[in-house]
Coordinates of N, CA, C and O in Angstrom, one line a residue:
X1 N 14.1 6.5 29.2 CA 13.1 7.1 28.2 C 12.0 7.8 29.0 O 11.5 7.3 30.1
X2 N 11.6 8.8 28.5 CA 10.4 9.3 29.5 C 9.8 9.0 29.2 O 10.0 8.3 28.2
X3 N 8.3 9.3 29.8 CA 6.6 8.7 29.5 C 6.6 9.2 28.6 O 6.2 8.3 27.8
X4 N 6.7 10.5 27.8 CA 6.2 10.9 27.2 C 6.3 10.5 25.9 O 5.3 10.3 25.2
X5 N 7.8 10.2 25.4 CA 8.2 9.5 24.6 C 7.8 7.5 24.3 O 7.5 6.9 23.3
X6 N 8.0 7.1 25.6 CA 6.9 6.0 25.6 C 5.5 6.1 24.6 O 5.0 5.4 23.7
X7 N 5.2 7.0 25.4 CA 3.5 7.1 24.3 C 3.2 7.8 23.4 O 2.1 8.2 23.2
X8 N 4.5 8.1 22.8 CA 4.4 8.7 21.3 C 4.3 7.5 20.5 O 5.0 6.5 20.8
X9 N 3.3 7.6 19.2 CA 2.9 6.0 18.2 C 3.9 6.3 17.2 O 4.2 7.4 16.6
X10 N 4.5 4.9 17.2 CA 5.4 4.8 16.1 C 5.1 4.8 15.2 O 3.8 4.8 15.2
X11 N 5.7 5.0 13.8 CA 5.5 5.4 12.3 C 5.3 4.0 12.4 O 5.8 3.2 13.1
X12 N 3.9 3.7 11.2 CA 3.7 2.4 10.3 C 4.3 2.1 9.5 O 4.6 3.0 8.7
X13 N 4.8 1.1 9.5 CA 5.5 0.2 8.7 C 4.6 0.2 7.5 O 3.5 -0.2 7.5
X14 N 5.4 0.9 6.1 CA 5.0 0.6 5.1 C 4.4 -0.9 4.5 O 4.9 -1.9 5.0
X15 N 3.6 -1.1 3.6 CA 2.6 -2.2 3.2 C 3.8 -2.1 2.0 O 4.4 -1.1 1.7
X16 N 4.0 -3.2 1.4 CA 4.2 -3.6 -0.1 C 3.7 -4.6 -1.0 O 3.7 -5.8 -0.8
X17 N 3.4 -4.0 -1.9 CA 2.4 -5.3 -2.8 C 2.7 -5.6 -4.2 O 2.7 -4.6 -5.0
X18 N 3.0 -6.8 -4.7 CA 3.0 -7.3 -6.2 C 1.5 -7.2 -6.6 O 0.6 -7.9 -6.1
X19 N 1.3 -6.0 -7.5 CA -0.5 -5.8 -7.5 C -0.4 -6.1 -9.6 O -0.3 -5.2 -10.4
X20 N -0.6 -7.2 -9.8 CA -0.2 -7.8 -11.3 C 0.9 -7.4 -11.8 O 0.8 -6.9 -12.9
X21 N 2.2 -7.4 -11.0 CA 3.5 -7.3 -12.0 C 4.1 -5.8 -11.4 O 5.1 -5.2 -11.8
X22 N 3.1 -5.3 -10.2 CA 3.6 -3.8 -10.6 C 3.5 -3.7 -8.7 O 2.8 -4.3 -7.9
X23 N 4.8 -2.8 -8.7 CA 4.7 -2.6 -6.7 C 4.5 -1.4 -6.8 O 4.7 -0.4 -7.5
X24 N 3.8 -2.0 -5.5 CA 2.8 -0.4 -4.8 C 3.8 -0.4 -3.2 O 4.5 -1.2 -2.7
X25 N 3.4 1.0 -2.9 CA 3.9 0.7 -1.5 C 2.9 1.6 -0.8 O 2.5 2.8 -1.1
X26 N 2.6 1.0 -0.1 CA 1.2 2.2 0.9 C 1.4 2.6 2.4 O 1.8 1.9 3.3
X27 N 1.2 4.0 2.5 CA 1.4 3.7 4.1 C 0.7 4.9 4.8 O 1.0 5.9 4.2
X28 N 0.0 5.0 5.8 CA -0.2 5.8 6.6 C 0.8 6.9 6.9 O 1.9 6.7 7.4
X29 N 0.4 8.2 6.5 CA 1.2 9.6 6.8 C -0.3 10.4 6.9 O -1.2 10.7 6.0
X30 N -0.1 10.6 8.1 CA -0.8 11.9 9.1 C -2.2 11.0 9.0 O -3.2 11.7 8.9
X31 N -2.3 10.1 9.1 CA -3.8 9.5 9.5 C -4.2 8.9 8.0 O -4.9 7.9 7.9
X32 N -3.6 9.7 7.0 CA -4.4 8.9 5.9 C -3.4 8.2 4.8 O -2.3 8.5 4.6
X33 N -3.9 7.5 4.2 CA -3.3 6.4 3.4 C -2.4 7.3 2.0 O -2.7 8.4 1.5
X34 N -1.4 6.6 1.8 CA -0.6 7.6 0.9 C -0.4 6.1 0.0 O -0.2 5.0 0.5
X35 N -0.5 6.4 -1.6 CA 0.2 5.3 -2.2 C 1.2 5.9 -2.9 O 1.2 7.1 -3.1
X36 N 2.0 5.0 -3.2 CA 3.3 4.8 -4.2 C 3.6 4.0 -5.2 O 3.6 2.8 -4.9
X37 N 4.1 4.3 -6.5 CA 4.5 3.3 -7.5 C 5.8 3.5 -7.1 O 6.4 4.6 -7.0
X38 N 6.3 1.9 -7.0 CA 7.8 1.8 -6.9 C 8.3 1.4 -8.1 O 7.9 0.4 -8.6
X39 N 9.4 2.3 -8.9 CA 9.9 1.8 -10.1 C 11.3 1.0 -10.1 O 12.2 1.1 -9.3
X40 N 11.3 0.3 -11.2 CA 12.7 -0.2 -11.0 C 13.8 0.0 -10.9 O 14.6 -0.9 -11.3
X41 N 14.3 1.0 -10.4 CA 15.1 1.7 -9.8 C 14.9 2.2 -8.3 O 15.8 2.9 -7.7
X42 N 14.0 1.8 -7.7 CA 13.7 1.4 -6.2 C 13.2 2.4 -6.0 O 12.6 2.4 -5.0
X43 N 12.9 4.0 -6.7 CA 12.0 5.5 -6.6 C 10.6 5.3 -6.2 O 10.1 4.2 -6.6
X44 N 10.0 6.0 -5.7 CA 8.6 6.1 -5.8 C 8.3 6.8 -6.1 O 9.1 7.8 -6.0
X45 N 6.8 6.9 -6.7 CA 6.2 8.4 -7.2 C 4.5 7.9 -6.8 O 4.0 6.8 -6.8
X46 N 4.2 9.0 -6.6 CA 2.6 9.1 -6.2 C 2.2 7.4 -7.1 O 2.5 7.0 -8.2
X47 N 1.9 7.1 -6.7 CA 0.4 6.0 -7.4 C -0.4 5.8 -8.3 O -0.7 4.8 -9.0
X48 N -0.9 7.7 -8.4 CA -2.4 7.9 -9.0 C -3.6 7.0 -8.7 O -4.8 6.9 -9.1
X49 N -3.1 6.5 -8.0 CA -5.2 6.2 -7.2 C -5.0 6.6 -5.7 O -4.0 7.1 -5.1
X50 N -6.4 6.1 -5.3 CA -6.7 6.9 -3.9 C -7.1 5.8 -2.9 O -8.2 5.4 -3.4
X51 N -6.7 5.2 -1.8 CA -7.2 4.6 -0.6 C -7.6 5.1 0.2 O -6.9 6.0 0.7
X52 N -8.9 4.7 0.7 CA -10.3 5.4 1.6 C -9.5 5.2 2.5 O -8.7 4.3 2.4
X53 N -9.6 5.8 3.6 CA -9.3 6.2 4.7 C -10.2 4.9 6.0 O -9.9 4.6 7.2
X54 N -11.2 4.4 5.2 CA -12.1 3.3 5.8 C -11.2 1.9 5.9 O -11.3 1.1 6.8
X55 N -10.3 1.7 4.6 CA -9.5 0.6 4.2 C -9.0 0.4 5.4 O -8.6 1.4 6.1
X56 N -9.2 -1.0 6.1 CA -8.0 -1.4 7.5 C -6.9 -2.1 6.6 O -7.2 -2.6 5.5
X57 N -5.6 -2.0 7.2 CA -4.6 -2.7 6.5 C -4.8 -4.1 6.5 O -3.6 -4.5 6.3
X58 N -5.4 -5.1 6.7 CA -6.1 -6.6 6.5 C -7.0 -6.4 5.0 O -7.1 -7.4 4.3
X59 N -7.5 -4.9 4.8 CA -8.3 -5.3 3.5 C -7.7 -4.8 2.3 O -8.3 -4.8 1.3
X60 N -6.0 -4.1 2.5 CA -5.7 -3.7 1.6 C -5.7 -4.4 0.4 O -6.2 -3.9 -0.6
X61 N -5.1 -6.2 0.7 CA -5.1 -7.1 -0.6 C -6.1 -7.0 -1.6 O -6.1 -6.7 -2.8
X62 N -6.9 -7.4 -0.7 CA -8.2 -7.4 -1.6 C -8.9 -6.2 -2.0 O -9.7 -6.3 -3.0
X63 N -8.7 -4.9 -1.4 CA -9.3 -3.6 -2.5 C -8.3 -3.6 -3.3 O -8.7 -3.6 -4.5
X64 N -6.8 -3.5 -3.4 CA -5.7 -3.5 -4.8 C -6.7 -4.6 -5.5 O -7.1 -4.1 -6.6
X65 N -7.1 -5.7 -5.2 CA -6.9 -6.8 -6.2 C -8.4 -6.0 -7.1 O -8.3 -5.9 -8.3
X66 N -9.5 -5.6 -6.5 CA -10.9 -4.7 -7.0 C -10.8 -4.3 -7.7 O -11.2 -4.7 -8.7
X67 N -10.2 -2.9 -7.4 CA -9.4 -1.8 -8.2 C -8.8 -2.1 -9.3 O -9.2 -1.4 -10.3
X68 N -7.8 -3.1 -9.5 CA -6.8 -3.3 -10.4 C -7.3 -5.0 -11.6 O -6.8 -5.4 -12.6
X69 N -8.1 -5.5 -11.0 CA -8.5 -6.9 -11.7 C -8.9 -6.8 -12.9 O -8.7 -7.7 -13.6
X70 N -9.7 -5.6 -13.4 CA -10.4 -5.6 -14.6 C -8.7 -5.0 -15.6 O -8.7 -5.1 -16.8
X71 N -7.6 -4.6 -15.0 CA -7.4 -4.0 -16.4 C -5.6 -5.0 -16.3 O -4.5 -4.7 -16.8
X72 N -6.3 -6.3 -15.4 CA -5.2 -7.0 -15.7 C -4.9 -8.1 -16.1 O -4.0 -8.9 -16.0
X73 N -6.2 -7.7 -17.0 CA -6.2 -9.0 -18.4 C -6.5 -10.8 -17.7 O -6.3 -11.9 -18.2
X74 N -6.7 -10.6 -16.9 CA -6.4 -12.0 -16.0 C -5.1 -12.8 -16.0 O -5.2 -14.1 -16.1
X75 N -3.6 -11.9 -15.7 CA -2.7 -12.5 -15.5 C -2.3 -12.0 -14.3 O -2.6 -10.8 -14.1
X76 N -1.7 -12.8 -13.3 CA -0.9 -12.4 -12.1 C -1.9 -12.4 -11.1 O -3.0 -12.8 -11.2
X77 N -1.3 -11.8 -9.9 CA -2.3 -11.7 -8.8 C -1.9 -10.7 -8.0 O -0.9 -10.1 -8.3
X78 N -2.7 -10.2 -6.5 CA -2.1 -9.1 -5.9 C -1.7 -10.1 -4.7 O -2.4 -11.1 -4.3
X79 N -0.4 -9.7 -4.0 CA -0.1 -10.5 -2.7 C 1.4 -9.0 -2.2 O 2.2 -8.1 -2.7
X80 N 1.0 -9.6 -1.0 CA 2.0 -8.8 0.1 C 3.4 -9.3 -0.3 O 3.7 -10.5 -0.4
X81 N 4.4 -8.2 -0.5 CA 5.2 -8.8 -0.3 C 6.2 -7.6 1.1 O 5.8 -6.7 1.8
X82 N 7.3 -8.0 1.0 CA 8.4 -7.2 2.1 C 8.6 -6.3 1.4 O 8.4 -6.1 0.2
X83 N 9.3 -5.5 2.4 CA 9.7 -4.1 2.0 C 11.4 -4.2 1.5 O 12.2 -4.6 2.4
X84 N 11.9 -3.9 0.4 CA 13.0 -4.2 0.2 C 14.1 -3.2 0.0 O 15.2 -3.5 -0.3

């Protein structure tokens, strides 16, 4: 392998999250945060919200859980899950 290819940065590993009942999938394309609703049929489509560019992937949990807490009646919770 050449150097050069050596020090080319790998693609990020998409994030996936149970965010009250509902999967998101988020991931870094071209520097900035991209989200996804994954539907039951394993598709994604845009999200419709927006992750700041500030977000490190450590705070994703807890900004979904921000974001999403008030309109989820207080059932479920947000947690990481795998990518399937």
């Amino acid at each position: 392998m050449s150097s050069s290819c050596a020090n080319m940065a790998s693609p990020a590993t998409p994030l996936r999250f149970n965010v009250f009942g509902r999967i998101y999938q988020i991931q870094r394309e071209h520097g900035l945060w991209q989200a996804y609703a994954i539907g039951s049929d394993g598709k994604r489509s845009p999200a419709g919200f927006v992750v700041p560019d500030f977000i490190e992937e450590g705070e994703m949990e807890q900004f979904l859980f921000d974001l999403f807490h008030e309109s989820a009646a207080g059932h479920g919770e947000v947690r990481r899950i795998q990518p399937g």
